[in-house]
Amino acid sequence: MELIQKYFPQLSTDQLEKLEKLSGLYKDWNLKINVVSRKDIDELYLRHVLHSLGIAKVQAFNPGAEILDVGTGGGFPGIPLAVLFPETKFHLVDSIGKKIKVVEEVSAGLNLQNVKITNARVEETGGHYDFIVSRAVAAMPTFVHWTKGKIAKRSNHDLKNGILYLKGGDLSEELQDYKTVSIYKLTDYYEEDFFETKKVVHLPLKFKG
């Protein structure tokens, strides 16, 4: 938790309490349904929570904004972001039922009122969103195809509506066809070695009505 406070010193008591609860909730549920590797559970705040919150370093979400988390897995990046932005609406989607079960239980354990959870493929869900967030569930062209038609028309943030994607490694080939893409290195915000190759990719997308 010291790690989180180091980079997010403005957190309220309620937010800190919720984030502190994450460790126990994930350790408990991971014994029943394995969604996080053992090594990652021991470094949950570095590898999952702080990594997820890297998106917030690039773009803070406004009250009332709608965010879609695709392939949320165990609830990342959606759960930590929902704690950080309690007035923003988050829709967490994953096609794997056992993972969604963990997300539901963790969300309930934290009493998150701003989270909606759906067990489905993203193509089967409706709605329009300011941003679509995810942690490297597919190559960008595939991800863009999956999320087609889900971006809201009106842009209310510093960054244009679109995808905010947590990715690592060399992205030059994967992103070569996207002329409007921006890449933010997480080493510009965090000093831990874990983030050396980690990035937030922003791809603006136009509304398709």
Coordinates of C-alpha atoms in Angstrom, one line a residue:
M1 CA 0.0 0.0 0.0
E2 CA 2.9 2.4 0.6
L3 CA 3.6 1.9 -3.1
I4 CA 0.1 3.2 -4.0
Q5 CA 0.3 6.1 -1.7
K6 CA 3.7 7.0 -3.1
Y7 CA 2.2 7.8 -6.5
F8 CA -1.4 8.6 -5.4
P9 CA -1.0 10.7 -2.2
Q10 CA -4.4 12.3 -2.6
L11 CA -6.4 9.2 -1.9
S12 CA -9.2 9.5 0.7
T13 CA -9.5 7.3 3.7
D14 CA -12.3 5.3 2.0
Q15 CA -10.2 4.8 -1.1
L16 CA -7.2 3.6 0.9
E17 CA -9.4 1.2 2.9
K18 CA -10.8 -0.3 -0.3
L19 CA -7.4 -0.7 -1.9
E20 CA -6.1 -2.3 1.3
K21 CA -8.9 -4.8 1.2
L22 CA -7.9 -5.9 -2.3
S23 CA -5.1 -8.1 -1.1
G24 CA -7.2 -10.2 1.3
L25 CA -10.0 -10.5 -1.2
Y26 CA -7.8 -11.7 -4.0
K27 CA -5.8 -14.0 -1.8
D28 CA -9.0 -15.6 -0.5
W29 CA -10.7 -16.0 -3.9
N30 CA -7.5 -17.1 -5.6
L31 CA -7.4 -20.2 -3.4
K32 CA -10.8 -21.1 -4.8
I33 CA -10.5 -19.9 -8.4
N34 CA -7.1 -19.2 -9.7
V35 CA -7.1 -15.9 -11.6
V36 CA -3.8 -14.4 -10.5
S37 CA -0.5 -16.3 -10.5
R38 CA 1.1 -17.0 -7.1
K39 CA 4.0 -14.7 -7.8
D40 CA 1.7 -11.9 -8.9
I41 CA -0.5 -12.4 -5.8
D42 CA 2.6 -11.6 -3.6
E43 CA 3.2 -8.5 -5.7
L44 CA -0.4 -7.6 -6.3
Y45 CA 0.0 -3.9 -5.6
L46 CA 2.9 -3.5 -8.0
R47 CA 2.0 -5.9 -10.8
H48 CA -1.8 -5.4 -10.9
V49 CA -3.0 -2.4 -8.9
L50 CA -0.3 0.2 -9.7
H51 CA -0.1 -1.1 -13.2
S52 CA -3.8 -0.6 -13.7
L53 CA -3.7 2.9 -12.2
G54 CA -1.1 3.8 -14.9
I55 CA -4.1 4.6 -17.1
A56 CA -5.0 7.3 -14.5
K57 CA -1.6 8.9 -14.9
V58 CA -2.3 9.4 -18.6
Q59 CA -6.0 10.3 -18.3
A60 CA -8.1 11.1 -15.2
F61 CA -11.8 10.2 -15.8
N62 CA -14.5 12.7 -15.2
P63 CA -17.6 12.2 -13.0
G64 CA -20.3 10.6 -15.1
A65 CA -17.9 9.2 -17.7
E66 CA -18.5 5.7 -18.9
I67 CA -15.6 3.3 -19.2
L68 CA -15.6 -0.3 -20.7
D69 CA -13.0 -2.8 -19.4
V70 CA -12.7 -5.5 -22.0
G71 CA -11.3 -8.9 -20.9
T72 CA -11.1 -7.7 -17.3
G73 CA -9.9 -11.1 -16.1
G74 CA -9.7 -10.8 -12.3
G75 CA -10.9 -7.2 -12.5
F76 CA -7.9 -5.3 -13.9
P77 CA -7.6 -2.5 -14.7
G78 CA -11.3 -1.9 -13.9
I79 CA -11.5 -2.5 -10.2
P80 CA -8.5 -0.3 -9.1
L81 CA -9.8 2.5 -11.5
A82 CA -13.3 2.2 -10.1
V83 CA -11.9 2.8 -6.6
L84 CA -9.9 5.8 -7.8
F85 CA -12.8 7.3 -9.7
P86 CA -15.9 6.6 -7.6
E87 CA -18.1 9.0 -9.7
T88 CA -17.2 7.3 -13.0
K89 CA -19.2 4.4 -14.3
F90 CA -17.3 1.2 -15.1
H91 CA -18.5 -1.8 -17.1
L92 CA -16.3 -4.9 -16.7
V93 CA -16.7 -7.6 -19.3
D94 CA -15.1 -11.0 -19.6
S95 CA -16.2 -14.2 -21.5
I96 CA -14.8 -16.5 -18.8
G97 CA -17.4 -17.2 -16.1
K98 CA -15.1 -18.2 -13.3
K99 CA -13.1 -14.9 -13.7
I100 CA -16.3 -12.9 -13.6
K101 CA -17.3 -14.7 -10.4
V102 CA -14.2 -13.4 -8.7
V103 CA -14.8 -9.9 -10.1
E104 CA -18.3 -9.9 -8.7
E105 CA -17.2 -11.1 -5.3
V106 CA -14.3 -8.6 -5.1
S107 CA -16.6 -5.7 -6.2
A108 CA -19.2 -6.7 -3.6
G109 CA -16.5 -7.0 -1.0
L110 CA -15.5 -3.4 -1.7
N111 CA -19.1 -2.3 -2.0
L112 CA -18.4 -0.6 -5.3
Q113 CA -21.5 1.2 -6.5
N114 CA -20.1 2.3 -9.8
V115 CA -19.3 -1.1 -11.3
K116 CA -21.4 -3.2 -13.7
I117 CA -20.1 -6.7 -14.5
T118 CA -21.1 -8.8 -17.5
N119 CA -20.1 -12.4 -18.4
A120 CA -20.0 -12.2 -22.2
R121 CA -17.9 -11.5 -25.2
V122 CA -17.6 -7.8 -25.8
E123 CA -19.2 -8.1 -29.2
E124 CA -22.4 -9.3 -27.4
T125 CA -22.6 -6.2 -25.2
G126 CA -24.2 -2.8 -26.1
G127 CA -23.6 0.8 -25.0
H128 CA -21.3 3.6 -25.9
Y129 CA -18.3 4.6 -23.8
D130 CA -15.8 7.5 -23.4
F131 CA -12.9 5.1 -23.1
I132 CA -12.3 1.4 -23.6
V133 CA -9.6 0.1 -21.3
S134 CA -7.8 -3.3 -21.2
R135 CA -4.6 -5.1 -20.3
A136 CA -3.1 -6.6 -23.5
V137 CA -5.8 -9.1 -24.2
A138 CA -5.2 -9.1 -28.0
A139 CA -3.2 -7.4 -30.7
M140 CA -4.5 -3.9 -31.4
P141 CA -6.1 -4.7 -34.8
T142 CA -8.1 -7.5 -33.2
F143 CA -9.0 -5.4 -30.2
V144 CA -10.3 -2.5 -32.4
H145 CA -12.4 -5.0 -34.3
W146 CA -13.9 -6.4 -31.1
T147 CA -14.8 -3.0 -29.8
K148 CA -16.1 -1.5 -33.0
G149 CA -19.1 0.9 -32.6
K150 CA -18.7 1.3 -28.8
I151 CA -17.2 4.8 -28.6
A152 CA -19.4 7.7 -27.4
K153 CA -19.9 10.6 -29.8
R154 CA -19.1 13.5 -27.4
S155 CA -15.6 13.8 -26.1
N156 CA -15.3 15.4 -22.6
H157 CA -11.7 14.7 -21.6
D158 CA -8.3 16.0 -22.5
L159 CA -7.7 12.9 -24.6
K160 CA -10.1 12.1 -27.4
N161 CA -12.5 9.2 -26.8
G162 CA -11.0 5.8 -27.7
I163 CA -8.9 3.0 -26.4
L164 CA -6.5 3.2 -23.4
Y165 CA -4.5 0.0 -23.6
L166 CA -1.9 -1.3 -21.2
K167 CA 0.8 -3.0 -23.3
G168 CA 4.5 -4.0 -23.0
G169 CA 7.4 -4.6 -25.4
D170 CA 8.0 -3.4 -28.9
L171 CA 4.7 -2.2 -30.4
S172 CA 6.0 -0.7 -33.6
E173 CA 4.7 -3.4 -35.9
E174 CA 1.4 -3.8 -34.1
L175 CA 0.6 -0.1 -34.3
Q176 CA 2.1 0.8 -37.6
D177 CA -1.2 1.3 -39.3
Y178 CA -2.6 3.7 -36.6
K179 CA -1.4 7.2 -37.5
T180 CA -3.2 8.9 -34.5
V181 CA -1.9 6.6 -31.8
S182 CA 0.0 8.0 -28.8
I183 CA 2.3 5.9 -26.5
Y184 CA 3.0 6.9 -22.9
K185 CA 5.9 5.1 -21.1
L186 CA 5.0 4.2 -17.6
T187 CA 8.6 4.8 -16.6
D188 CA 7.7 8.5 -17.0
Y189 CA 5.4 8.1 -14.0
Y190 CA 6.8 5.1 -12.0
E191 CA 10.4 4.3 -11.1
E192 CA 10.1 0.6 -10.3
D193 CA 12.0 -1.8 -12.7
F194 CA 8.7 -3.7 -13.4
F195 CA 7.5 -0.8 -15.6
E196 CA 10.6 -0.6 -17.7
T197 CA 8.8 -1.9 -20.9
K198 CA 5.3 -1.1 -19.9
K199 CA 3.2 1.5 -21.7
V200 CA -0.2 3.0 -22.0
V201 CA -1.4 3.2 -25.6
H202 CA -4.0 5.7 -26.5
L203 CA -5.9 5.2 -29.8
P204 CA -8.6 7.8 -30.5
L205 CA -11.7 6.3 -32.2
K206 CA -14.5 8.0 -33.9
F207 CA -18.2 7.5 -33.0
K208 CA -20.0 5.3 -35.5
G209 CA -23.8 5.7 -35.2

